[in-house]
PDB file of C-alpha atoms in Angstrom:
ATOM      1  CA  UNK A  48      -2.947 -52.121  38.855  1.00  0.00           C
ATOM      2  CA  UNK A  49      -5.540 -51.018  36.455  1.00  0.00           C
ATOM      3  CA  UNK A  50      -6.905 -48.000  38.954  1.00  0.00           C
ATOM      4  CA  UNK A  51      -2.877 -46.293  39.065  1.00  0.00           C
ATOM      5  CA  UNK A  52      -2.906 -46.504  35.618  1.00  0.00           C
ATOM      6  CA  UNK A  53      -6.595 -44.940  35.212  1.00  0.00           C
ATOM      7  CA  UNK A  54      -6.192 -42.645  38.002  1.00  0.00           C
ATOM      8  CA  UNK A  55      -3.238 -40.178  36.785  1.00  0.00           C
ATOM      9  CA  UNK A  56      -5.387 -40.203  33.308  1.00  0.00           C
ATOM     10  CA  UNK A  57      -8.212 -38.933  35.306  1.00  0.00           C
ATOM     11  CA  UNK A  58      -6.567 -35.945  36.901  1.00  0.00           C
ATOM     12  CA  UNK A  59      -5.052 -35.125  33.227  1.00  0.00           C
ATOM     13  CA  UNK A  60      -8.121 -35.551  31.093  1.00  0.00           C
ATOM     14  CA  UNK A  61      -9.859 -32.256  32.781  1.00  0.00           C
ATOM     15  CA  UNK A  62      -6.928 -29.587  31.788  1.00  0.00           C
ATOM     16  CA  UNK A  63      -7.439 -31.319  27.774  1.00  0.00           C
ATOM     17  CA  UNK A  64     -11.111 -30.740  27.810  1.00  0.00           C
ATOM     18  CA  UNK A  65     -10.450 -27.483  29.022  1.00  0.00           C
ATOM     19  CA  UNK A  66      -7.495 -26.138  26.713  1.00  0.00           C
ATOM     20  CA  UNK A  67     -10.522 -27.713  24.191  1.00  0.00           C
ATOM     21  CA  UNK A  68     -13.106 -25.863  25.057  1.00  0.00           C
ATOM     22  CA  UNK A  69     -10.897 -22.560  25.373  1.00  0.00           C
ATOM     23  CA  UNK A  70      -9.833 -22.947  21.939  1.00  0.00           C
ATOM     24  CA  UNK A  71     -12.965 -23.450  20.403  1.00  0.00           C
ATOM     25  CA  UNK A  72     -14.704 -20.789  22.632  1.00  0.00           C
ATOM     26  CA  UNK A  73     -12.013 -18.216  21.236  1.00  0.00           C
ATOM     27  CA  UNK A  74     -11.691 -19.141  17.530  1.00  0.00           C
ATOM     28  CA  UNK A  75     -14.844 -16.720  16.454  1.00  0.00           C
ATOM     29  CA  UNK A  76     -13.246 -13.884  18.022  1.00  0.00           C
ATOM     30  CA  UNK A  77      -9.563 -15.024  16.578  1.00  0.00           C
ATOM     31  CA  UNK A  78     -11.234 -14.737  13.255  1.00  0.00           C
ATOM     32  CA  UNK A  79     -13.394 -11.635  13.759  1.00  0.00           C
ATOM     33  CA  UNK A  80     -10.244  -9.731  14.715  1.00  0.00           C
ATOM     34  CA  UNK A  81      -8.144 -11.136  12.074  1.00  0.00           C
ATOM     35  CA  UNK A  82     -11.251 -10.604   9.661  1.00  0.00           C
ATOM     36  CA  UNK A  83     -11.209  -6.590  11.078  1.00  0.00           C
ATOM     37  CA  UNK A  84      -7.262  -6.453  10.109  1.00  0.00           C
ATOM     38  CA  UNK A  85      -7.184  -7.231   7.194  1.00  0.00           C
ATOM     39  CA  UNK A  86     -10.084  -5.147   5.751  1.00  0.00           C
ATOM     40  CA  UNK A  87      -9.212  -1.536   7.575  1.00  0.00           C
ATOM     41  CA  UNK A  88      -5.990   0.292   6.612  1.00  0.00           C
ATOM     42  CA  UNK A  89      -3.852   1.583   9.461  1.00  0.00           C
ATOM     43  CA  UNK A  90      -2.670   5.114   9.358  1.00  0.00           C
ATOM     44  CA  UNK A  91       0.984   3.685   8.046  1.00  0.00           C
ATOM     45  CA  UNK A  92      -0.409   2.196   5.210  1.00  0.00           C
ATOM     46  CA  UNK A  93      -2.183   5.272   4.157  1.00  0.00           C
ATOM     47  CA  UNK A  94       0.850   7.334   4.912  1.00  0.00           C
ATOM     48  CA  UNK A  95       2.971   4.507   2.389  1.00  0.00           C
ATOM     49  CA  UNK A  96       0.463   4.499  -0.228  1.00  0.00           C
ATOM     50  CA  UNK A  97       0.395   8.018  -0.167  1.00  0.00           C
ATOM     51  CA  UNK A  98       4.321   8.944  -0.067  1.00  0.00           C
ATOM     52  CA  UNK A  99       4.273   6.338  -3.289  1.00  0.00           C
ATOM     53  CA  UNK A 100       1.480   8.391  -5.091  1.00  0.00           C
ATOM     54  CA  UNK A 101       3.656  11.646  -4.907  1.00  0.00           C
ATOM     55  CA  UNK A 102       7.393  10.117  -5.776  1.00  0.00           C
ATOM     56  CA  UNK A 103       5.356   8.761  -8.926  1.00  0.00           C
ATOM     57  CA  UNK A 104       3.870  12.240  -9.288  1.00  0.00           C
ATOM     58  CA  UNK A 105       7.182  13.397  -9.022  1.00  0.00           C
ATOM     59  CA  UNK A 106       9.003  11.430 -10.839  1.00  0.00           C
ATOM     60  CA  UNK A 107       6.530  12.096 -14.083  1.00  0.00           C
ATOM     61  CA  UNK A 108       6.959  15.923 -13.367  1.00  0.00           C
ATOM     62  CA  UNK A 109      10.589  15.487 -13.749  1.00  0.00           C
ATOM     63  CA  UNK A 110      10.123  13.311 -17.160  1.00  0.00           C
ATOM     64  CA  UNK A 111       7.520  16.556 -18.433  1.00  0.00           C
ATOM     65  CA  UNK A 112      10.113  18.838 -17.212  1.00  0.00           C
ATOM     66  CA  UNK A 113      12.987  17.317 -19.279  1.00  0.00           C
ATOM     67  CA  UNK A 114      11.350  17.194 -22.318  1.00  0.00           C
ATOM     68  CA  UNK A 115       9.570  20.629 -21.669  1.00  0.00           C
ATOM     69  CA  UNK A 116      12.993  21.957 -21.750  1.00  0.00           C
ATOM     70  CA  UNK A 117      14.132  19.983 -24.530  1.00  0.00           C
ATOM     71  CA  UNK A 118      11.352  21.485 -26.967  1.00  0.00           C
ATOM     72  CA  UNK A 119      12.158  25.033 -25.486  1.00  0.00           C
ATOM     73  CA  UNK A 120      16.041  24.897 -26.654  1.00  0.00           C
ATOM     74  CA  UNK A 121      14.327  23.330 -30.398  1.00  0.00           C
ATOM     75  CA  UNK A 122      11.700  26.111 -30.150  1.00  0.00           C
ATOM     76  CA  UNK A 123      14.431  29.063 -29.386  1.00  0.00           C
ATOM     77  CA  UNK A 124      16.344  27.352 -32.838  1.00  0.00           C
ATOM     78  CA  UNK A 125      12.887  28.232 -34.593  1.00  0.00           C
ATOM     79  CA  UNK A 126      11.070  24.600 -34.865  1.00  0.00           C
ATOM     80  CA  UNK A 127       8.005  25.545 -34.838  1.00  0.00           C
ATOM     81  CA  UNK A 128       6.901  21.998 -33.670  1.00  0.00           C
ATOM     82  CA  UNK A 129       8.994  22.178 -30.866  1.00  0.00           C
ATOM     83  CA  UNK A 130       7.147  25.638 -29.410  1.00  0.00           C
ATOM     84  CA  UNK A 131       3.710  23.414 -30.219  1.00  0.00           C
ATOM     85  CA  UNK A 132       5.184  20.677 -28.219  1.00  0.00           C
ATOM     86  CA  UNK A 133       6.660  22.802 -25.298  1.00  0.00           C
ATOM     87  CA  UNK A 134       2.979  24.528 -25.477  1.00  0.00           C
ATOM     88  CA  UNK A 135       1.058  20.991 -24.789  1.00  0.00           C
ATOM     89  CA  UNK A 136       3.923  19.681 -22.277  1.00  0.00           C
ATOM     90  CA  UNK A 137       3.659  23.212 -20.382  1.00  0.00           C
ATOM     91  CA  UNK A 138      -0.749  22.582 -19.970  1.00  0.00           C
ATOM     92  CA  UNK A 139      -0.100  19.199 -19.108  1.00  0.00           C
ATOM     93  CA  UNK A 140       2.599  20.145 -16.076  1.00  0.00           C
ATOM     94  CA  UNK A 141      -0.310  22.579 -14.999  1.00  0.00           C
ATOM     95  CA  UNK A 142      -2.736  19.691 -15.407  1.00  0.00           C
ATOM     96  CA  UNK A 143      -0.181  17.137 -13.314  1.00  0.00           C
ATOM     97  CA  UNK A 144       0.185  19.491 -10.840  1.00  0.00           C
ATOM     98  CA  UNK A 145      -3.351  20.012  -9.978  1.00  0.00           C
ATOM     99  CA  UNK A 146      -4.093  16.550  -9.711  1.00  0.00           C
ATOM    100  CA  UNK A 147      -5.726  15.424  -6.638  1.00  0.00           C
ATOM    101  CA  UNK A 148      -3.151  12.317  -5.146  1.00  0.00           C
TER     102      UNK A 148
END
């Protein structure tokens, strides 16, 4: 009775060991890849990072913009701050816009 009981385990026991041994044999390169992923950047994530960097650049041109032409209407009225202030905000669109992204 004891051998059909032992005898099924037998024929079992080898495909365990085996599933085992794959796993174990694999792991290093599982975690080599996974390792590689995570520290390169794929061309998509450049490409995101990138179309971020220039809405932001963007979207702070627009802000100089507005109050660029805010101190122009105050500097045609004759405030004299105003033309200083449209002056600076002018060099630092120039600036913005040369940036490197």
């Amino acid at each position: 009775m004891r051998a059909l009981f032992v005898l099924p385990l037998a024929f079992l026991l080898p495909g365990c060991v085996a599933s085992v041994v794959k796993d174990v044999v694999t792991a290093p390169v599982k975690v080599v890849s996974k390792t590689a992923d995570v520290m390169t950047t794929s061309q998509s994530e450049a490409d995101e990072k990138r179309g971020r960097a220039l809405r932001k650049q963007e979207e702070r041109l627009g802000k100089l913009a507005r109050k660029r032409d805010d101190a122009r209407e105050d500097c045609a009225d004759g405030d004299q701050e105003a033309c200083a202030r449209y002056e600076a905000l002018e060099s630092e669109i120039a600036a913005e816009q040369e940036r490197d992204i």
